[in-house]
PDB file of C-alpha atoms in Angstrom:
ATOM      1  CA  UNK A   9      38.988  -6.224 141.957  1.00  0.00           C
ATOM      2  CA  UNK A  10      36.150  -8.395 141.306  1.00  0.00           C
ATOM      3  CA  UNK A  11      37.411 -10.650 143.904  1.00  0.00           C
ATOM      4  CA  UNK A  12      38.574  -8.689 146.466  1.00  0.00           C
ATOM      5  CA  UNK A  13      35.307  -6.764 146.604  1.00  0.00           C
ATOM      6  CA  UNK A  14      33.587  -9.821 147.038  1.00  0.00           C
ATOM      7  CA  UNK A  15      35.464 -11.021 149.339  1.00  0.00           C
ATOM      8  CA  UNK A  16      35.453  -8.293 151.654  1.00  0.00           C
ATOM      9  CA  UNK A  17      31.550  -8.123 151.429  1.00  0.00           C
ATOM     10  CA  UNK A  18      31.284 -11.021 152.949  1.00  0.00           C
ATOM     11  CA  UNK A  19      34.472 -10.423 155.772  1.00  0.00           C
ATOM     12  CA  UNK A  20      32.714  -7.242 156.762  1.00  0.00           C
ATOM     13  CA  UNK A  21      29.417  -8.866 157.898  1.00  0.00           C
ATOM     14  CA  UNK A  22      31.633 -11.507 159.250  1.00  0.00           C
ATOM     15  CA  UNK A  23      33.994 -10.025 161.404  1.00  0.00           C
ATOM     16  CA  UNK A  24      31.652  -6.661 162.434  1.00  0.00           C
ATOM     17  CA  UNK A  25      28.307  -7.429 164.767  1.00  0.00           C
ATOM     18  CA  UNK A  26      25.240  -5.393 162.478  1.00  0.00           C
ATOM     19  CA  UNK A  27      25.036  -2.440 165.077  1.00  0.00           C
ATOM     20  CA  UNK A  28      29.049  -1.896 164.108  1.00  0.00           C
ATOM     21  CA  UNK A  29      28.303  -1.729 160.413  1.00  0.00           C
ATOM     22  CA  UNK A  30      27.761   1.814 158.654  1.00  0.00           C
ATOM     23  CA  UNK A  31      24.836   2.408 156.425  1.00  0.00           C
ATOM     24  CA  UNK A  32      26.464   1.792 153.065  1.00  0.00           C
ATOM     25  CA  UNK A  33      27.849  -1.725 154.294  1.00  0.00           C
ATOM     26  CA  UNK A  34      24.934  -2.864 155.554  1.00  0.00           C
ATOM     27  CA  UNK A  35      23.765  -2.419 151.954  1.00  0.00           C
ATOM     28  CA  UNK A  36      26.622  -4.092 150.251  1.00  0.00           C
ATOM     29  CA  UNK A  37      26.931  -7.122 153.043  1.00  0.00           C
ATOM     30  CA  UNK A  38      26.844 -10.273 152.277  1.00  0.00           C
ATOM     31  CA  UNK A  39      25.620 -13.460 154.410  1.00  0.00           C
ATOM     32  CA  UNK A  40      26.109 -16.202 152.259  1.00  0.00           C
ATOM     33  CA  UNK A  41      29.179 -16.387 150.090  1.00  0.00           C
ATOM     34  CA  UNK A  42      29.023 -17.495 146.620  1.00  0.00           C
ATOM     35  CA  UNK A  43      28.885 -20.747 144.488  1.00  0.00           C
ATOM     36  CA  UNK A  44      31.829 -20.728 141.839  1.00  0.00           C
ATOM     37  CA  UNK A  45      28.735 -20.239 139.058  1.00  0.00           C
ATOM     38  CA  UNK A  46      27.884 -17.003 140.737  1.00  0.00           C
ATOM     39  CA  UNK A  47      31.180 -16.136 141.193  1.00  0.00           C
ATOM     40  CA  UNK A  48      31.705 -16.715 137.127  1.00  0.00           C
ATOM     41  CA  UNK A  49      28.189 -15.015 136.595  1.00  0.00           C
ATOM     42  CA  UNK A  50      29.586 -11.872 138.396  1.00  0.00           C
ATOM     43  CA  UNK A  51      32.748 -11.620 137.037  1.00  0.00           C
ATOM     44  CA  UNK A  52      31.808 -12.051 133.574  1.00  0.00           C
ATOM     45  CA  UNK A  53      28.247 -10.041 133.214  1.00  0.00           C
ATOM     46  CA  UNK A  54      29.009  -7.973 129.986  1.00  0.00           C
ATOM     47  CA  UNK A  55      28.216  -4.829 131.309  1.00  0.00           C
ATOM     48  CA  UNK A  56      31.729  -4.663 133.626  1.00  0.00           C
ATOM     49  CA  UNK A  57      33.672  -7.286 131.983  1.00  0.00           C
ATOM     50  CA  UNK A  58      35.891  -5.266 129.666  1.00  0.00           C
ATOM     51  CA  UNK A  59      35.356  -1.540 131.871  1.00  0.00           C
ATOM     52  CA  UNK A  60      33.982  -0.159 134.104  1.00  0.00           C
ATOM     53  CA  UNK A  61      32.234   0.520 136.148  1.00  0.00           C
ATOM     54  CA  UNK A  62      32.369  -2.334 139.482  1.00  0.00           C
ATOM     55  CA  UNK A  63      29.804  -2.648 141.583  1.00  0.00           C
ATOM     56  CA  UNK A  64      28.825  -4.599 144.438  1.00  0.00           C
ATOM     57  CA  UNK A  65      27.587  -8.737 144.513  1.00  0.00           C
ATOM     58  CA  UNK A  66      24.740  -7.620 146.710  1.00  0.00           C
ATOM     59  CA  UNK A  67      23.577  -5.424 143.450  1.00  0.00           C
ATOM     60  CA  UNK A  68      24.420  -8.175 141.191  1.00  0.00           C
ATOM     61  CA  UNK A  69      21.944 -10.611 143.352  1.00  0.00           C
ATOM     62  CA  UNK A  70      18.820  -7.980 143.777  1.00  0.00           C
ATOM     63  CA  UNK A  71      19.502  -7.920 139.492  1.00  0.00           C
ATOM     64  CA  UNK A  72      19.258 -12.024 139.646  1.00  0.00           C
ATOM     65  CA  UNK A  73      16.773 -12.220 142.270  1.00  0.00           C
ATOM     66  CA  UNK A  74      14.404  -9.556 140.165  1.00  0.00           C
ATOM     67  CA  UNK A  75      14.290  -6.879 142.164  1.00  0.00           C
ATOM     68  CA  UNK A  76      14.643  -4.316 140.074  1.00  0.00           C
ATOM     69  CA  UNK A  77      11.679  -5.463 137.768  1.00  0.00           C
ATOM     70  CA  UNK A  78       8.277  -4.279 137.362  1.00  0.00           C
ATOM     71  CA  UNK A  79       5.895  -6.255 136.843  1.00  0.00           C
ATOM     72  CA  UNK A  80       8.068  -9.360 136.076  1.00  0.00           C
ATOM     73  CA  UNK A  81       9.215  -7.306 132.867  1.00  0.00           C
ATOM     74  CA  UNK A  82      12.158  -4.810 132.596  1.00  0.00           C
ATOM     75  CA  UNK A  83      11.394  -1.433 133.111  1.00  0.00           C
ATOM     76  CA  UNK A  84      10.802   0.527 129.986  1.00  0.00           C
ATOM     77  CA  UNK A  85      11.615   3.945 131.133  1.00  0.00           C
ATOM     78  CA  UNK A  86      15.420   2.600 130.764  1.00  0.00           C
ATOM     79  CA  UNK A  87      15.027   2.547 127.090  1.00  0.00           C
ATOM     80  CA  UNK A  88      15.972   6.087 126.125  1.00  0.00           C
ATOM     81  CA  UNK A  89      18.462   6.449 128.770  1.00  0.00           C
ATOM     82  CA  UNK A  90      20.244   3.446 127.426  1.00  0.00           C
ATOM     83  CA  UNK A  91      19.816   4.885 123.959  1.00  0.00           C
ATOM     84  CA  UNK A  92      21.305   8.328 125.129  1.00  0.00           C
ATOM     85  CA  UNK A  93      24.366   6.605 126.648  1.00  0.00           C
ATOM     86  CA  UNK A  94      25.263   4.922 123.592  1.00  0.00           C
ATOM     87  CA  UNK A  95      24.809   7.590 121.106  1.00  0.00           C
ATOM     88  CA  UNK A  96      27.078   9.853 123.476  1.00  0.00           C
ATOM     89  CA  UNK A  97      29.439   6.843 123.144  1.00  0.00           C
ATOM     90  CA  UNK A  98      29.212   6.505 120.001  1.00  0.00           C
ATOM     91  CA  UNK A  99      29.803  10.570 119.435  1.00  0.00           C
ATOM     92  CA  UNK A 100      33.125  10.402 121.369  1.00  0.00           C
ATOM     93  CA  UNK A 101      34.376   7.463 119.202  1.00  0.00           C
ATOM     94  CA  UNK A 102      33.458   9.376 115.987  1.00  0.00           C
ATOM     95  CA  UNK A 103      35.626  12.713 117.635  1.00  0.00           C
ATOM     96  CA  UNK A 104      38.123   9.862 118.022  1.00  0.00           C
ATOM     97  CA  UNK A 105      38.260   8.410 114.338  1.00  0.00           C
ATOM     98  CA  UNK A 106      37.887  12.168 113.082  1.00  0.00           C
ATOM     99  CA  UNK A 107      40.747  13.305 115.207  1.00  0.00           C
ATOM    100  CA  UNK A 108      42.850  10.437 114.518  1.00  0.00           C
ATOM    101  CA  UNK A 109      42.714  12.005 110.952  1.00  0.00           C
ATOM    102  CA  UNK A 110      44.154  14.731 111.272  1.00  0.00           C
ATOM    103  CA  UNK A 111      46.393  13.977 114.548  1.00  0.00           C
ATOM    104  CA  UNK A 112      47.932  11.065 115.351  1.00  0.00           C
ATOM    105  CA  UNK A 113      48.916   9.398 119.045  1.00  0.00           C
ATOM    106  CA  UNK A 114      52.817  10.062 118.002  1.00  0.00           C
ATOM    107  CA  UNK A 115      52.513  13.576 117.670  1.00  0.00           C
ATOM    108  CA  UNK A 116      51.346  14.290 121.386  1.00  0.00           C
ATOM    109  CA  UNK A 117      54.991  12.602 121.870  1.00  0.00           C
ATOM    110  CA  UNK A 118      57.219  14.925 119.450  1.00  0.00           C
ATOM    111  CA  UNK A 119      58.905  18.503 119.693  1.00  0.00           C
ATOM    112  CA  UNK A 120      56.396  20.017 118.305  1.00  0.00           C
ATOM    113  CA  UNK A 121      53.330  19.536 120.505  1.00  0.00           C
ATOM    114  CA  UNK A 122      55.339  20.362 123.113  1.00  0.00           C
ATOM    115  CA  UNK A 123      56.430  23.737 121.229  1.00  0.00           C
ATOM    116  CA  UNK A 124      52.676  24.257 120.812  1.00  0.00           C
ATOM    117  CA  UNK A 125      51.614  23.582 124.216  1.00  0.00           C
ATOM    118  CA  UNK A 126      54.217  26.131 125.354  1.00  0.00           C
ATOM    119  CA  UNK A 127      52.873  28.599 122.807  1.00  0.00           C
ATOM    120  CA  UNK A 128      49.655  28.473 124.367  1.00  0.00           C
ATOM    121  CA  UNK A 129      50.671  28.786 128.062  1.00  0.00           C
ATOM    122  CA  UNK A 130      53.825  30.575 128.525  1.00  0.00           C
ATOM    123  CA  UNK A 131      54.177  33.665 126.564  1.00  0.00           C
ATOM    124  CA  UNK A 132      53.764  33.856 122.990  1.00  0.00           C
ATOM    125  CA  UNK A 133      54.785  37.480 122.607  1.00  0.00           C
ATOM    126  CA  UNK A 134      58.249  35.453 123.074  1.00  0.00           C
ATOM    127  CA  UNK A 135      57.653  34.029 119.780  1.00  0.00           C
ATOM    128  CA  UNK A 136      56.978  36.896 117.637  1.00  0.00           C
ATOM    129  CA  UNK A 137      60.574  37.923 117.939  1.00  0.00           C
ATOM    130  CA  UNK A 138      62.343  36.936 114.755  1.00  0.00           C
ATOM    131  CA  UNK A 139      59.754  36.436 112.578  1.00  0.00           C
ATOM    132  CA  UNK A 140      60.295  37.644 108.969  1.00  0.00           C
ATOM    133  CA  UNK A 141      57.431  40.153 108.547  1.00  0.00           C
ATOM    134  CA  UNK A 142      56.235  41.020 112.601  1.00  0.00           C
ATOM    135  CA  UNK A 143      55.024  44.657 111.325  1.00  0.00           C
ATOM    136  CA  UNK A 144      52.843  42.983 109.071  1.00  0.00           C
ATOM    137  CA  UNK A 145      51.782  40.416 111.232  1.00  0.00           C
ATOM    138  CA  UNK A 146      50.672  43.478 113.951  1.00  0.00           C
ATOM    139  CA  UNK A 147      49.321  45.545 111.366  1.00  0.00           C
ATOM    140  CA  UNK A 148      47.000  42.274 110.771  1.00  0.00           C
ATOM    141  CA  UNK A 149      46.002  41.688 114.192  1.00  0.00           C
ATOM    142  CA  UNK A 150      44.980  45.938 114.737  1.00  0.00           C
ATOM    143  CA  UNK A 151      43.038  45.220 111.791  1.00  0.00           C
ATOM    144  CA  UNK A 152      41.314  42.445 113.564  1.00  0.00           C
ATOM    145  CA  UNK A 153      40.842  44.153 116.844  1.00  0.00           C
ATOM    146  CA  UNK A 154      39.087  47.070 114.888  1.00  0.00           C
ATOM    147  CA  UNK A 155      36.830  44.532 113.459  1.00  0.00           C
ATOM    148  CA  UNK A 156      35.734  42.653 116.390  1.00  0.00           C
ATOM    149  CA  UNK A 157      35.212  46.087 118.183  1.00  0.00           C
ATOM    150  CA  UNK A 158      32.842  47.256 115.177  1.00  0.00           C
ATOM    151  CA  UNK A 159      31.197  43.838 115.364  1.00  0.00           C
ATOM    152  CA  UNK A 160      31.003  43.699 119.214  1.00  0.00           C
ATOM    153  CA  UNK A 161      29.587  47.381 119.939  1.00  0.00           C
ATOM    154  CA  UNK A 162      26.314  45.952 118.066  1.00  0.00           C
ATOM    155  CA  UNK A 163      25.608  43.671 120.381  1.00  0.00           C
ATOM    156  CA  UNK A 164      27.586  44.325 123.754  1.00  0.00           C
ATOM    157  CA  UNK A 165      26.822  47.645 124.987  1.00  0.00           C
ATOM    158  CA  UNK A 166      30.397  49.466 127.049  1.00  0.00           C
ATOM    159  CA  UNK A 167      28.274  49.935 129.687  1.00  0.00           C
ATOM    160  CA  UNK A 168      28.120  46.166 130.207  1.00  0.00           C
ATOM    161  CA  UNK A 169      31.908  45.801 130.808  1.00  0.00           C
ATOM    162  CA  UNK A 170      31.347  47.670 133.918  1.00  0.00           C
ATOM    163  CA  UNK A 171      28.593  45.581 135.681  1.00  0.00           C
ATOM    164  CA  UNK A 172      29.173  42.294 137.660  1.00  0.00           C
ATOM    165  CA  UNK A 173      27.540  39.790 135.088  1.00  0.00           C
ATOM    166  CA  UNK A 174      30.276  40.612 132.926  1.00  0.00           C
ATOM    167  CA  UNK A 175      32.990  40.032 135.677  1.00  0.00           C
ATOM    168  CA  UNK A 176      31.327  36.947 136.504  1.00  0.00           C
ATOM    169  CA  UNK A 177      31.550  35.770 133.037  1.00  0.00           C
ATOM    170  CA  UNK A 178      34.881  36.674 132.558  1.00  0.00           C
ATOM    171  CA  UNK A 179      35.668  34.556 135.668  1.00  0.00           C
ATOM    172  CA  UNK A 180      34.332  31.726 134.323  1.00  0.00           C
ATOM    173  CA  UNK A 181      35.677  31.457 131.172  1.00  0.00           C
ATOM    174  CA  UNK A 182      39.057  32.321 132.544  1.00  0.00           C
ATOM    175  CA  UNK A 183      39.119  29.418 134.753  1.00  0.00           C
ATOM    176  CA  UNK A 184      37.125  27.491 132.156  1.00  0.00           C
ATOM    177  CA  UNK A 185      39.805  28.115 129.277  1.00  0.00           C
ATOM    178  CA  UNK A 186      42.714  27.104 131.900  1.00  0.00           C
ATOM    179  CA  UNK A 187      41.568  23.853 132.614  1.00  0.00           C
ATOM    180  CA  UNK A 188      40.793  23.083 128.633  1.00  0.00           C
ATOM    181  CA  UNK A 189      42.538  24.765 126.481  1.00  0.00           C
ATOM    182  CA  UNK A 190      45.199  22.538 125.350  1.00  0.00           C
ATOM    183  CA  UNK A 191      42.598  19.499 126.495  1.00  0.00           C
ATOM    184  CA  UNK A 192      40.474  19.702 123.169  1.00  0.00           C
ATOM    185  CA  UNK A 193      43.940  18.855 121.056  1.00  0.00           C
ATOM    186  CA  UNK A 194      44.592  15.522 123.106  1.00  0.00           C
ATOM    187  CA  UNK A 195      40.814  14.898 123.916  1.00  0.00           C
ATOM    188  CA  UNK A 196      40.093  14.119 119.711  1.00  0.00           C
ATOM    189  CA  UNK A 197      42.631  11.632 120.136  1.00  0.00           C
ATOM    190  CA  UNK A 198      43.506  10.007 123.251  1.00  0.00           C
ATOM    191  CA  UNK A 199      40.715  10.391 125.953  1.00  0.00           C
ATOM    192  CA  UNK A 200      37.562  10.377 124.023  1.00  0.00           C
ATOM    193  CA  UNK A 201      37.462   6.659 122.826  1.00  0.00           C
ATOM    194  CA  UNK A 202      38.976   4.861 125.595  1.00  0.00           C
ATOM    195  CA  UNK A 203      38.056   7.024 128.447  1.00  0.00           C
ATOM    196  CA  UNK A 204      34.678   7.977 127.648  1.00  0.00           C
ATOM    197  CA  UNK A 205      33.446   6.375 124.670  1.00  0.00           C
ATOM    198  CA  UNK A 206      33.947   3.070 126.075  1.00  0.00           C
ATOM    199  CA  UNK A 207      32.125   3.590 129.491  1.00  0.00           C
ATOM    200  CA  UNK A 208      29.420   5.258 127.559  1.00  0.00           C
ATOM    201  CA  UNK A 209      28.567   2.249 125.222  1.00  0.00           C
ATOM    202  CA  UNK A 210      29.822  -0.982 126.434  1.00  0.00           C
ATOM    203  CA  UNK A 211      28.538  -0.774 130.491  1.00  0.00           C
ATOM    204  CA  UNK A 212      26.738   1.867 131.373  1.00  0.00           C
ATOM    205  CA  UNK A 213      23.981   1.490 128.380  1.00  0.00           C
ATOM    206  CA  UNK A 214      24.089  -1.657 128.627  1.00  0.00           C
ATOM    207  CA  UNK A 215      23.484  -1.578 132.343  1.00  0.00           C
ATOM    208  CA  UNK A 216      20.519   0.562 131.453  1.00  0.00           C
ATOM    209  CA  UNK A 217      18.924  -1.595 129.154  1.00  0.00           C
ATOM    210  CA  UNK A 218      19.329  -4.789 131.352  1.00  0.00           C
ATOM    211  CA  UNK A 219      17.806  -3.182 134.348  1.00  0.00           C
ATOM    212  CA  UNK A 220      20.891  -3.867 136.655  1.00  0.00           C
ATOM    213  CA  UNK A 221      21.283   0.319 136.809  1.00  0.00           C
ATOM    214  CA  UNK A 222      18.011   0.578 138.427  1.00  0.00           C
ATOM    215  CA  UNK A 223      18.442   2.788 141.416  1.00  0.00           C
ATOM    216  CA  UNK A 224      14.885   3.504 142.746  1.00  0.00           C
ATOM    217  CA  UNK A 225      12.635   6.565 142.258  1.00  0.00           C
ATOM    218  CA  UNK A 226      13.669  10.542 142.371  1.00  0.00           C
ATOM    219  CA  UNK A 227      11.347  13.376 144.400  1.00  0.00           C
ATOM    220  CA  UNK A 228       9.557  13.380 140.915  1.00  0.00           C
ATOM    221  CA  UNK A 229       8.422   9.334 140.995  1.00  0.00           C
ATOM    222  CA  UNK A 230      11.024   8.906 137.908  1.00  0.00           C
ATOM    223  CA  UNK A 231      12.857   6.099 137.598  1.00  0.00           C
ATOM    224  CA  UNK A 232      16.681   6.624 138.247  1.00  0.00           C
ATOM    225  CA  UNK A 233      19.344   4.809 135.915  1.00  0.00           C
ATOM    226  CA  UNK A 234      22.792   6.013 137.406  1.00  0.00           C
ATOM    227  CA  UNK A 235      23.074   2.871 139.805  1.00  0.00           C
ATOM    228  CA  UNK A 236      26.474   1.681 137.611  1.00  0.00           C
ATOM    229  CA  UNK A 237      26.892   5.511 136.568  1.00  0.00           C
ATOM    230  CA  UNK A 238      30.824   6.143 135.639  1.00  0.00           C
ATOM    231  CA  UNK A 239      30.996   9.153 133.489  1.00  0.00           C
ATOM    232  CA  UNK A 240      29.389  12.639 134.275  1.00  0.00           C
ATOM    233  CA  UNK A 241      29.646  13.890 130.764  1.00  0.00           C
ATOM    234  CA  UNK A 242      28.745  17.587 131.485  1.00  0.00           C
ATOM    235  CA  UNK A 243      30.595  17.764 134.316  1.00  0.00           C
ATOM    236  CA  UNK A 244      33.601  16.274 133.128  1.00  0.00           C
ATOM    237  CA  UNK A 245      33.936  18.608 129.808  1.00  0.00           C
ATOM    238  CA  UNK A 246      32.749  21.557 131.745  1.00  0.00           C
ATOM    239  CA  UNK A 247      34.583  21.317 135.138  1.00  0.00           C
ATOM    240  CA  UNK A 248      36.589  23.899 135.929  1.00  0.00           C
ATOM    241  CA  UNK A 249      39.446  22.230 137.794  1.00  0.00           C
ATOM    242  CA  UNK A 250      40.827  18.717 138.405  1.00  0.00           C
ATOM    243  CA  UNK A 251      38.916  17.695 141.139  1.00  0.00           C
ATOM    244  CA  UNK A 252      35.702  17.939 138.441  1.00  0.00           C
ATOM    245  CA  UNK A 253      37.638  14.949 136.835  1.00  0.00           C
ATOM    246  CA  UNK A 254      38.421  12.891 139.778  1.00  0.00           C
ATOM    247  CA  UNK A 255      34.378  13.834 140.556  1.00  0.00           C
ATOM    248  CA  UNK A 256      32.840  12.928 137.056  1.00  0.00           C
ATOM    249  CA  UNK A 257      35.052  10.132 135.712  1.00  0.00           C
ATOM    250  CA  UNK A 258      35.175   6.365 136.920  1.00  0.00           C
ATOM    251  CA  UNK A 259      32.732   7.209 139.119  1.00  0.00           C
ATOM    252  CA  UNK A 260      31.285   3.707 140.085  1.00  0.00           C
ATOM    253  CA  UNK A 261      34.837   2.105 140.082  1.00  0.00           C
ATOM    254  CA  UNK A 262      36.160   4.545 142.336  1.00  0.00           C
ATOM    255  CA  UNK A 263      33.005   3.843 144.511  1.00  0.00           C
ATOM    256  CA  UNK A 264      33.532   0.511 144.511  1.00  0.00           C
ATOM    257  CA  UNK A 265      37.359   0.446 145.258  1.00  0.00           C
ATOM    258  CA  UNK A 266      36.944   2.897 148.193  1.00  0.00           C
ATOM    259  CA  UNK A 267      34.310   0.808 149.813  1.00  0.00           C
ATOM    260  CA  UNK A 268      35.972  -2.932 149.104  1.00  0.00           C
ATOM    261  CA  UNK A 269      39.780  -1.845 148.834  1.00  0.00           C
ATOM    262  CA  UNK A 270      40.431   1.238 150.924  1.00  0.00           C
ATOM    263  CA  UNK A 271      37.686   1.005 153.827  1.00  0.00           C
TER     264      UNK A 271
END
């Protein structure tokens, strides 16, 4: 990918006159194609060796060339930014570890996840059938219901059911509980280490702390560090369908292959 993208960098600028190019190539454009040194230094700078996120040789250079310095030095406002990124990393691989505990990879493979993932979105009155003590078991869950009414009236007023904050609300967590409800099972074990934890730590902190992330200054005059940016964690645990995904995760690398693969 590495390869390709620089390689049609440099064919863009090549084959298209400068008043044919669009904005974001004109950015991303390169004049003079690289020395097999640069070429190595590119492909192998340890912030998108192992994952993502890609980006572009005309970043990489500005990086070289010190562009995104201050002062000769590297920008300290990068520091806690960096620092954030990793311990969010580092969170998702302890989830991971934790998870892996108590749930193994096989088990999203057997019978029985799959009896539990029906359980939870077809119908479980289905499954209450044939049980050996179901008068018990709804004697138990009146009991509950009584309890969470009791509970709930001290806090949650009736009259609140009726206004539109509440069916707002409810909305939301509807959709919100569709999307994840089965997703916190496999996310413990599966998704956390190698699909965020790994993003978190290994490039985009260190991507941060290098400077290479740099990507100018916001309304405020802050200094913005989502230049490489791959994960939206917030978005991606609290979107509330699958476009959120495709819009949080592998962010840069799906930047970078629509630009240099699919343009």
């Amino acid at each position: 990918m590495v390869q390709n993208g620089r390689e049609e960098t440099l064919e863009s600028r090549k084959q298209k006159p400068e008043d044919k190019l669009k904005p974001d190539q004109m950015k991303t454009a390169i004049v003079h194609p690289p020395g097999l040194l640069e070429i190595a230094a590119y492909g192998l700078f340890f912030s998108g060796t192992f994952v993502g996120p890609q980006f572009p040789l005309a970043r990489f250079r500005a990086f070289v060339n010190g562009e995104f310095l201050e002062n000769g030095q590297v920008r300290v406002t990068g520091l806690m930014p960096s620092l954030g990124r990793f311990v969010a990393g580092c969170f998702y691989a302890v989830i991971h570890q934790w998870g892996a505990m108590w749930i193994p990879s096989e088990y999203f493979n057997t019978r029985e996840f799959f009896v539990c993932f029906a359980f939870v979105f077809v119908d479980i009155r289905d499954y209450w059938f044939g049980w050996l003590m179901p008068s018990l078991g709804r004697f138990v869950a009146g009991c509950f219901y009584a309890v969470i009414h009791q509970w709930g009236a001290m806090w949650i007023p009736s009259e609140y059911f009726n206004t539109r904050e509440f069916f707002l609300a409810s909305m939301m967590l509807y959709q919100f509980w569709e999307k994840n409800s089965c997703n916190f099972l496999i996310l413990a074990e599966d998704s956390s280490l190698e699909y965020v934890a790994l993003p978190l730590t290994e490039p985009e902190g260190a991507a941060i702390l290098s400077g290479i992330a740099y990507n100018g200054k916001d309304e405020n005059g802050s200094d913005r560090w989502d230049g490489v940016r791959d994960v939206h964690i917030l978005r991606y645990e609290f979107g509330m369908d699958f476009q959120s995904v495709i819009d949080s995760f592998n962010v840069g690398t799906n930047t970078f292959a629509k630009k240099f693969l699919f343009y």
